[in-house]
Coordinates of C-alpha atoms in Angstrom, one line a residue:
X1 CA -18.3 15.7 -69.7
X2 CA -18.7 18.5 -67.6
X3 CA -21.7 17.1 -65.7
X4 CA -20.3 14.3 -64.6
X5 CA -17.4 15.3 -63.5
X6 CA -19.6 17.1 -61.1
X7 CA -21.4 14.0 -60.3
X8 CA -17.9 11.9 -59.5
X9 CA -17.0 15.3 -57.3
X10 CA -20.5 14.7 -55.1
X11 CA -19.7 11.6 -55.0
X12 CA -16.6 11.5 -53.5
X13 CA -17.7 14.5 -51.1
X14 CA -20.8 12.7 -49.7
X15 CA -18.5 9.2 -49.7
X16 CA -15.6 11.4 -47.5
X17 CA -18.6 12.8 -45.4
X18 CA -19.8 9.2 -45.2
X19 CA -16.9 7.9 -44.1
X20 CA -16.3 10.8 -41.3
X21 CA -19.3 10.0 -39.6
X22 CA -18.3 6.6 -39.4
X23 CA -15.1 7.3 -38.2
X24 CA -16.1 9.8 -35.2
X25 CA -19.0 7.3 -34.0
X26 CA -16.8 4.7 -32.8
X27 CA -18.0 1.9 -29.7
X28 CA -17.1 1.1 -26.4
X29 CA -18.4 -1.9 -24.3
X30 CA -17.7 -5.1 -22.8
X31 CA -18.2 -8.6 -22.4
X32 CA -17.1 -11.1 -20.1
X33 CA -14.2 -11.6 -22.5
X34 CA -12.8 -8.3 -22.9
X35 CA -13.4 -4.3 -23.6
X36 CA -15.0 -4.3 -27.0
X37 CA -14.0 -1.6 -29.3
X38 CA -15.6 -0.8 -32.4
X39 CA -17.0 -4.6 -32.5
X40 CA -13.5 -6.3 -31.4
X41 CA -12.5 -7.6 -28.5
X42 CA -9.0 -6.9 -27.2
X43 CA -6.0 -7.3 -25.0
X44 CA -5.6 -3.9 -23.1
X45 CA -2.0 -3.0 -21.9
X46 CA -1.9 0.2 -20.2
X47 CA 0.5 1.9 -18.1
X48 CA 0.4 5.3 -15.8
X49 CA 1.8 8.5 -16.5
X50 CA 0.4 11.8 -14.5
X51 CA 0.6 14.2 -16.0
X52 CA 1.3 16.6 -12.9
X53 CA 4.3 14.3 -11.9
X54 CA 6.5 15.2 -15.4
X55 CA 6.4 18.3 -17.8
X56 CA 4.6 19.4 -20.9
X57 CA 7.7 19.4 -22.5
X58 CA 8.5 15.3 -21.5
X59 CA 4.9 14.2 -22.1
X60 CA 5.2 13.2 -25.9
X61 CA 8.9 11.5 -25.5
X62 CA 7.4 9.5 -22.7
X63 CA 4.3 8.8 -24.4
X64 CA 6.1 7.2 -27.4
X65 CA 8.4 5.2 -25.2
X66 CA 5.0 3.7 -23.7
X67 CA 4.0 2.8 -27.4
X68 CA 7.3 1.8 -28.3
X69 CA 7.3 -0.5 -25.3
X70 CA 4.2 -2.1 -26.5
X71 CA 1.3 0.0 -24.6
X72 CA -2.3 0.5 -25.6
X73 CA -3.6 2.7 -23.4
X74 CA -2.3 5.4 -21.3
X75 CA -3.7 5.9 -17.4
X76 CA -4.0 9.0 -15.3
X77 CA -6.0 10.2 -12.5
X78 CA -7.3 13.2 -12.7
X79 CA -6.0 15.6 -9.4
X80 CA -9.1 17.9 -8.3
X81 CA -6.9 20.1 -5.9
X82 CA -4.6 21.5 -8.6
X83 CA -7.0 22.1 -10.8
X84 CA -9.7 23.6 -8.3
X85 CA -7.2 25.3 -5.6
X86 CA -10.3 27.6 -4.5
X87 CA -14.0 27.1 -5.2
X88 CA -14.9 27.7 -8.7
X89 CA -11.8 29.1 -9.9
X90 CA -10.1 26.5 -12.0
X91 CA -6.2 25.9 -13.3
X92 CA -5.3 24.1 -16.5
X93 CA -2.3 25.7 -17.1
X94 CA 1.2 24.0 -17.7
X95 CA 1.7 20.7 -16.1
X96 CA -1.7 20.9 -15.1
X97 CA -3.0 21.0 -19.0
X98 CA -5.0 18.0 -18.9
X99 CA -6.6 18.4 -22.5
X100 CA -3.3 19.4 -24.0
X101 CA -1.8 16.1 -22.1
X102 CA -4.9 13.6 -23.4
X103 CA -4.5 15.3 -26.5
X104 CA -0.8 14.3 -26.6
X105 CA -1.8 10.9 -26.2
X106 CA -4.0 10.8 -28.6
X107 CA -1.3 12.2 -31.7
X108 CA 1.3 9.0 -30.4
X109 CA -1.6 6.9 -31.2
X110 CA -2.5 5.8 -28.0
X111 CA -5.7 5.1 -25.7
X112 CA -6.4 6.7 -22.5
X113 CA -8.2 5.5 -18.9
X114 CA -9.2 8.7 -17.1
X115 CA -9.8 8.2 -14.0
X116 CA -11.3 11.1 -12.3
X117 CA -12.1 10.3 -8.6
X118 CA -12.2 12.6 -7.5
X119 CA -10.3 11.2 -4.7
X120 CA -7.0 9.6 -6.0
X121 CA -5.2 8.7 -3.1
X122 CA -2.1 8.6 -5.3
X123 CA 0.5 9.4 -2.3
X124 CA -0.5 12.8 -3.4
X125 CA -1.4 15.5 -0.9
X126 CA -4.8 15.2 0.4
X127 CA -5.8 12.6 -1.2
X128 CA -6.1 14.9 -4.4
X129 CA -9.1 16.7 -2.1
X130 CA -8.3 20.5 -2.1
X131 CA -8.0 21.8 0.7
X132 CA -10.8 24.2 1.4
X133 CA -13.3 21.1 1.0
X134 CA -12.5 20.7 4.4
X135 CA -14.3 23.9 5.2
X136 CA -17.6 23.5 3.5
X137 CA -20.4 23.3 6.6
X138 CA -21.7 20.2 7.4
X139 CA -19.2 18.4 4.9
X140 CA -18.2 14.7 6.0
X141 CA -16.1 13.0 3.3
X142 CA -16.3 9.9 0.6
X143 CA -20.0 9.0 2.9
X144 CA -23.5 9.7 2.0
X145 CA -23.2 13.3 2.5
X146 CA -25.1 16.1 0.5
X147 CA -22.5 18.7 0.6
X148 CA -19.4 16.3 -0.1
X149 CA -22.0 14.6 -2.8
X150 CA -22.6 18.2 -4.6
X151 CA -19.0 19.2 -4.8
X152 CA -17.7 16.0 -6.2
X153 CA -20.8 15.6 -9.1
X154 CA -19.8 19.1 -9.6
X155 CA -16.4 18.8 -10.3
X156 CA -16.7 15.5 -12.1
X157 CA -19.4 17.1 -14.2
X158 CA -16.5 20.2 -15.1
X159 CA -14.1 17.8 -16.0
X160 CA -16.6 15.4 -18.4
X161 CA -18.3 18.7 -19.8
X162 CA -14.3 19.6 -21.0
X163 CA -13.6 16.5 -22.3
X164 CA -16.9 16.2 -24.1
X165 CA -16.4 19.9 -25.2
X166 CA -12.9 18.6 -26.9
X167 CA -14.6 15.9 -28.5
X168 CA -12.1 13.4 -26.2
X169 CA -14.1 10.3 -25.5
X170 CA -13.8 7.5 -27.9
X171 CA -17.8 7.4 -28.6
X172 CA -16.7 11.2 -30.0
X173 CA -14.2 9.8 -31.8
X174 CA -11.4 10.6 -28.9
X175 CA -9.0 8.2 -26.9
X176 CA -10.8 7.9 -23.5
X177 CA -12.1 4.6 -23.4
X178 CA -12.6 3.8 -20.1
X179 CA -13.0 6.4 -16.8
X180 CA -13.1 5.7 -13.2
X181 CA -15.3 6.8 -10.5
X182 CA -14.0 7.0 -6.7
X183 CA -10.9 5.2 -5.9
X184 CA -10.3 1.9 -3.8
X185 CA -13.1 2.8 -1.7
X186 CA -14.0 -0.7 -1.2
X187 CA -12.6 -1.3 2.6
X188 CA -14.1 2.5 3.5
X189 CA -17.2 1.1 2.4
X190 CA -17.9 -2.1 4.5
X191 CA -16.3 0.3 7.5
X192 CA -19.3 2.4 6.7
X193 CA -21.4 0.1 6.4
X194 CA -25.3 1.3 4.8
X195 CA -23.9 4.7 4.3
X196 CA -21.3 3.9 2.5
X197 CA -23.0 1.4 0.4
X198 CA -25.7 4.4 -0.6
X199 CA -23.0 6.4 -1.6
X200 CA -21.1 3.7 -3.7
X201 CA -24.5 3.5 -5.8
X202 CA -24.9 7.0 -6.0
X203 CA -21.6 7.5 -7.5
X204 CA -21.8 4.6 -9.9
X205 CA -25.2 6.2 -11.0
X206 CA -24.3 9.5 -11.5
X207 CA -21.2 8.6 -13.3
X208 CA -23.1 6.4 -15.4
X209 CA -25.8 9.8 -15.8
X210 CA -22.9 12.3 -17.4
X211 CA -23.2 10.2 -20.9
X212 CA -19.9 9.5 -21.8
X213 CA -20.4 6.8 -23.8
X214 CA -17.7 4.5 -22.9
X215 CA -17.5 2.4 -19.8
X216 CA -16.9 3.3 -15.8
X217 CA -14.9 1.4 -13.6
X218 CA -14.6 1.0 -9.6
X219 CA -11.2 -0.5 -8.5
X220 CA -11.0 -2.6 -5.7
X221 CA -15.0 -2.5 -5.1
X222 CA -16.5 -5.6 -5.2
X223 CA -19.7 -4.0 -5.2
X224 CA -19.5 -2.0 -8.1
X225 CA -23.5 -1.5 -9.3
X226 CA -24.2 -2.3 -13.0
X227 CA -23.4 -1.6 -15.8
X228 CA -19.7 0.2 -13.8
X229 CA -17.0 -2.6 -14.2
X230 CA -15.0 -3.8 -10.8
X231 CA -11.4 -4.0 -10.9
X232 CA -8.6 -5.1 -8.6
X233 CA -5.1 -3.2 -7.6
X234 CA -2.1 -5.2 -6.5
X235 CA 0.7 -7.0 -7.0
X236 CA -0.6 -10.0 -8.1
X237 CA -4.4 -10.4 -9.4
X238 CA -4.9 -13.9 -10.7
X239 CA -7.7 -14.8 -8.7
X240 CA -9.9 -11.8 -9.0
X241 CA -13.0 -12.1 -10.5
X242 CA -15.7 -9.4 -11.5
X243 CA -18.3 -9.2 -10.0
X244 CA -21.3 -10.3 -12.3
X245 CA -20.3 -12.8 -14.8
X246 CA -20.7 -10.8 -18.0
X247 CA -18.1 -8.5 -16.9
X248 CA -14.6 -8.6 -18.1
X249 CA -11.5 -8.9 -15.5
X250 CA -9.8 -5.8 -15.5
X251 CA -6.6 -4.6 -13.2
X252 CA -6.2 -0.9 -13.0
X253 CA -3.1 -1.6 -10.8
X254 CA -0.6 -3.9 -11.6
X255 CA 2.4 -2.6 -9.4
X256 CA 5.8 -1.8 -10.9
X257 CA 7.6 -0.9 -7.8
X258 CA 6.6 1.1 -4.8
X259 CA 6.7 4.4 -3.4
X260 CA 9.7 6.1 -1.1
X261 CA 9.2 7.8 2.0
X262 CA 12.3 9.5 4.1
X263 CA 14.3 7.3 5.9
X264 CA 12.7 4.3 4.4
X265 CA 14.1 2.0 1.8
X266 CA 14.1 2.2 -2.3
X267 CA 12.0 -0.8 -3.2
X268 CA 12.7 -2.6 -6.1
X269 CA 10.4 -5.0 -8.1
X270 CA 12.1 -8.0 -10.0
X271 CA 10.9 -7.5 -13.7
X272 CA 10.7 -11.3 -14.0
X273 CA 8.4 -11.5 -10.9
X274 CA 6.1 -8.5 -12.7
X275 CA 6.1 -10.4 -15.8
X276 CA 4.9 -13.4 -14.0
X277 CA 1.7 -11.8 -13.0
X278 CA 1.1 -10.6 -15.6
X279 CA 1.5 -13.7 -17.2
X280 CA -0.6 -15.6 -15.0
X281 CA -3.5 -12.6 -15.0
X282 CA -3.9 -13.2 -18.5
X283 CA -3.7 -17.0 -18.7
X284 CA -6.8 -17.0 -16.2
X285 CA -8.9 -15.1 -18.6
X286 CA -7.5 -11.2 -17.9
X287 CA -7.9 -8.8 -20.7
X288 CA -6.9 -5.3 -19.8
X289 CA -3.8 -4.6 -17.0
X290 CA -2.0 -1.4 -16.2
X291 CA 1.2 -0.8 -14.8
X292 CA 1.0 1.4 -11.4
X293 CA 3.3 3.1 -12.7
X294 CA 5.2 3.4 -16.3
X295 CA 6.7 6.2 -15.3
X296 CA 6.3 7.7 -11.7
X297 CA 8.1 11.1 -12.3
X298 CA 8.3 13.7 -9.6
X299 CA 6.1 15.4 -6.6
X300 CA 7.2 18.6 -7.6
X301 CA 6.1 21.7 -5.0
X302 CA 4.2 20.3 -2.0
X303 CA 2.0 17.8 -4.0
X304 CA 3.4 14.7 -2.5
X305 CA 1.1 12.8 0.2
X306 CA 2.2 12.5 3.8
X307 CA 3.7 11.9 6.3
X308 CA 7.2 11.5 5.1
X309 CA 6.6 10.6 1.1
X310 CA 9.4 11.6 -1.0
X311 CA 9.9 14.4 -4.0
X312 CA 10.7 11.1 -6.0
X313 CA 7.8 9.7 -7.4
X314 CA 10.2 7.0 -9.3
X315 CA 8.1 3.6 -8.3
X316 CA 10.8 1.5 -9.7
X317 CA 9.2 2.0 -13.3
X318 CA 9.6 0.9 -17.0
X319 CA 10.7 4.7 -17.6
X320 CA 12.5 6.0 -14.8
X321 CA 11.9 9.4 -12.7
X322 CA 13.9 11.6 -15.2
X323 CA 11.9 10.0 -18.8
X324 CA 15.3 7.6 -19.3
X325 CA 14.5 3.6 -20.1
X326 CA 15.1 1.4 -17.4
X327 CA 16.8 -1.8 -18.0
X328 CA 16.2 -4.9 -18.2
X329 CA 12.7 -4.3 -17.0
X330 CA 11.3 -2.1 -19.9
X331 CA 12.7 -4.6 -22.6
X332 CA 11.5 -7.2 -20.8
X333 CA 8.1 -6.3 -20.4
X334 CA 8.3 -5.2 -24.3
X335 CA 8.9 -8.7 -25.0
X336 CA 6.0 -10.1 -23.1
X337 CA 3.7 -7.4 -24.7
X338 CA 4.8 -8.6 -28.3
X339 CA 4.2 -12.6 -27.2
X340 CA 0.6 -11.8 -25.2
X341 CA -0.5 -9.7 -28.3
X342 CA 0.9 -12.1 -30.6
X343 CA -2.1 -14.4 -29.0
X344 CA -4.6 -12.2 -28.9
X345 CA -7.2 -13.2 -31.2
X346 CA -6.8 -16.4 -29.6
X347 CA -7.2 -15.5 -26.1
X348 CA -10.2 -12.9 -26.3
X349 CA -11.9 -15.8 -28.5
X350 CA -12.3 -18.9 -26.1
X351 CA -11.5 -19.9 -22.6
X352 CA -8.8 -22.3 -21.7
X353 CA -8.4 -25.9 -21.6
X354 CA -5.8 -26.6 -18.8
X355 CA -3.7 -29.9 -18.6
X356 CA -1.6 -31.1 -15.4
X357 CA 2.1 -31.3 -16.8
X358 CA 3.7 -32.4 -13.5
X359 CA 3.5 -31.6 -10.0
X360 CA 3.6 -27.6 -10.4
X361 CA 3.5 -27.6 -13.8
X362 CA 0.6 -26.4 -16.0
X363 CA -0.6 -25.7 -19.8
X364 CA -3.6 -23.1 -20.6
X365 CA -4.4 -23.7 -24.0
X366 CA -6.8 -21.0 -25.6
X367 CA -8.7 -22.2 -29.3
X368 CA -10.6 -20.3 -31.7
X369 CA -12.9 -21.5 -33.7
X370 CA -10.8 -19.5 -36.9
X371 CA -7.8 -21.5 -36.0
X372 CA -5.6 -19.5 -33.5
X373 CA -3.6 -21.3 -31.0
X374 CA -2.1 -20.1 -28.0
X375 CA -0.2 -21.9 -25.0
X376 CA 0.6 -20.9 -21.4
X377 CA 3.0 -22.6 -20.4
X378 CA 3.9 -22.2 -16.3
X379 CA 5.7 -23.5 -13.9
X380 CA 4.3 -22.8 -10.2
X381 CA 7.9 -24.1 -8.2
X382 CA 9.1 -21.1 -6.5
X383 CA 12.3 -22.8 -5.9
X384 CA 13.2 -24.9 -9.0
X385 CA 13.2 -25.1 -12.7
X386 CA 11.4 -27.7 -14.6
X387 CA 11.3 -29.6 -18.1
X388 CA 8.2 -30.6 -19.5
X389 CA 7.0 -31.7 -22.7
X390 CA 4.2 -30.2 -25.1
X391 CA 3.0 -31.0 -28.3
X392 CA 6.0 -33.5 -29.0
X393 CA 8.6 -30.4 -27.7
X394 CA 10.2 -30.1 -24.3
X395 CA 10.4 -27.2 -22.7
X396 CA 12.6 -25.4 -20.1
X397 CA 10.6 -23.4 -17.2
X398 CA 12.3 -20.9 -15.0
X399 CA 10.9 -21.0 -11.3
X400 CA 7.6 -19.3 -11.0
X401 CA 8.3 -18.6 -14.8
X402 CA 5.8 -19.3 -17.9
X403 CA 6.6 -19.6 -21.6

């Protein structure tokens, strides 16, 4: 009796061991469908919160309002002159705690996209570039430069080796599951021309060299060297295509609003005109978008990017500057989450059939082979509604609106 109760006992402590490995060996790749994890395809919705731009004590609340509004994954650049404010002395400390902040993310439930740069852009001061990078001899910036080169692998390196070190990636069993190198540097690069084609490779490669085990991206870099995914920014991406056709189409910047600069206007973004693209994105065969941004927040200090950008960071977002809901657009966009996910299986599963419906009217229909069914239905008149029929069903279409 006694003995085998021990053997039930090793049993169950080499089954529990089993079943840890499994679960902190996890996959991530791609196809030309989608970002695979863990063997499935799937719909990515993500949306951007920086960390810098709120508190430690608001991160969770606006975390689970992102989850509650139907996100996946949770963005961020990472901001190199915070962090390193003088060669080799580093600061992750309060707002600037980005392992306490990923790790935040990761207790909600969520995945993230870190996307390290190191040059952000961001309307942030500098670019994200600290200052005394300026001053290193013989240092010419984002171009095939040794010195520039050596700073940014080394603080790239710094910021993998601590995620790595935390057990953060998702190939560690973490929530990073995708991570950017460099940032929009596309239009720098054809200015650049051979030089700044060296450097784009060098970047991808040494990216690709750190080991993280989940996938690199390159936003608006057409490009982008294999196996580091291209990606477009904008307000509307629906005829972007990657690349290399066994990439999927990914859109690190779907954007919610815009900026404010002194003296200048408070732009505002229709939610129903947001939807729409992201509507239309996904119904040609999108699979991962992200809202630039879900929550802007605030430039405390002197971190906001010049000339004349605001202490506002509030973009117009889902979640406003001060962590409160904004209405209608954050229930609305919760809405379209809930129908795209809805059809997910469907959509990461086969491509679309499309059929004329009238003169601006158009049905993508996406089929499985298991049976799931999902329908596009869109109406391309900017100025009018329309009725169409379906399936036997008619159907009322806003202008520029899809159901």
């Amino acid at each position: 009796m006694e003995t085998n109760s021990v053997s039930k006992l090793l049993v169950l402590v080499f089954t529990v061991l089993f079943v840890g490995s499994e679960l902190i060996h996890c996959s991530v790749t791609y196809d030309r469908k989608a970002i695979i994890i863990n063997g499935q395809r799937r719909i990515l919705i993500s949306g951007s919160i920086h960390y810098p731009r709120s508190t430690p004590e608001m991160w969770e609340d606006l975390i689970r309002k992102a989850k509650d509004g139907g996100l996946d994954v949770i963005d961020t650049y990472v901001f190199w002159n915070v962090h390193e404010p003088s060669p080799g002395n580093y600061n992750f400390q309060g707002r600037y705690d980005l392992v306490r902040f990923i790790k935040t993310v990761q207790r909600v439930g969520l995945y993230v996209h870190l996307r390290i740069g190191p040059y952000v852009c961001a309307e942030w001061n500098f670019g994200g570039f600290p200052v005394w990078l300026k001053y290193v001899p013989g240092i010419s910036f984002r171009t095939d430069n040794g010195p520039f080169k050596a700073a940014m692998q080394s603080f790239t390196q710094k910021i993998v080796q601590m995620m790595k070190n935390e057990k953060l990636f998702q190939s560690q069993g973490g929530p990073i599951i995708l991570s950017q190198i460099e940032n929009e540097y596309g239009p720098e690069s054809r200015a650049l021309g051979g030089a700044g084609h060296a450097y784009t490779n060098w970047a991808a490669k040494m990216a690709v060299g750190l080991g993280t085990g989940v996938p690199w991206v390159m936003c608006k870099q057409d490009d982008a060297p294999d196996p580091v995914i291209n990606a477009c920014n904008g307000f509307y991406c629906d005829d972007f295509s990657p690349n290399k056709p066994y990439k999927p189409s990914l859109w690190t910047e779907s954007w919610s609003g815009w900026f404010t600069e002194f003296g200048g206007p408070i732009y505002q973004r229709p939610v129903q005109d947001l939807a729409f693209g992201i509507a239309r994105f996904i119904q040609k065969g999108g699979s991962f978008f992200n809202y630039y941004m879900y929550h802007g927040g605030t430039n405390f200090g002197r971190s906001a990017g010049g000339p004349f950008v605001t202490t506002s960071y509030d973009y117009d977002a889902p979640i406003d500057e001060y962590g409160l809901i904004r209405e209608p657009k954050y229930g609305h966009l919760k809405d379209l989450h809930k129908a795209i996910k809805q059809c997910e299986r469907a959509l990461v599963s086969s491509d679309p059939t499309v059929t004329s419906l009238g003169t601006y009217e158009q049905a993508h229909v996406f089929s499985s082979r298991n049976g799931a069914c999902a329908a596009f239905l869109a109406n391309y008149n900017s100025n009018s509604a329309a009725k169409v029929m379906f399936n036997n069903r008619k159907y009322n279409l806003p202008p520029m609106g899809f159901t």
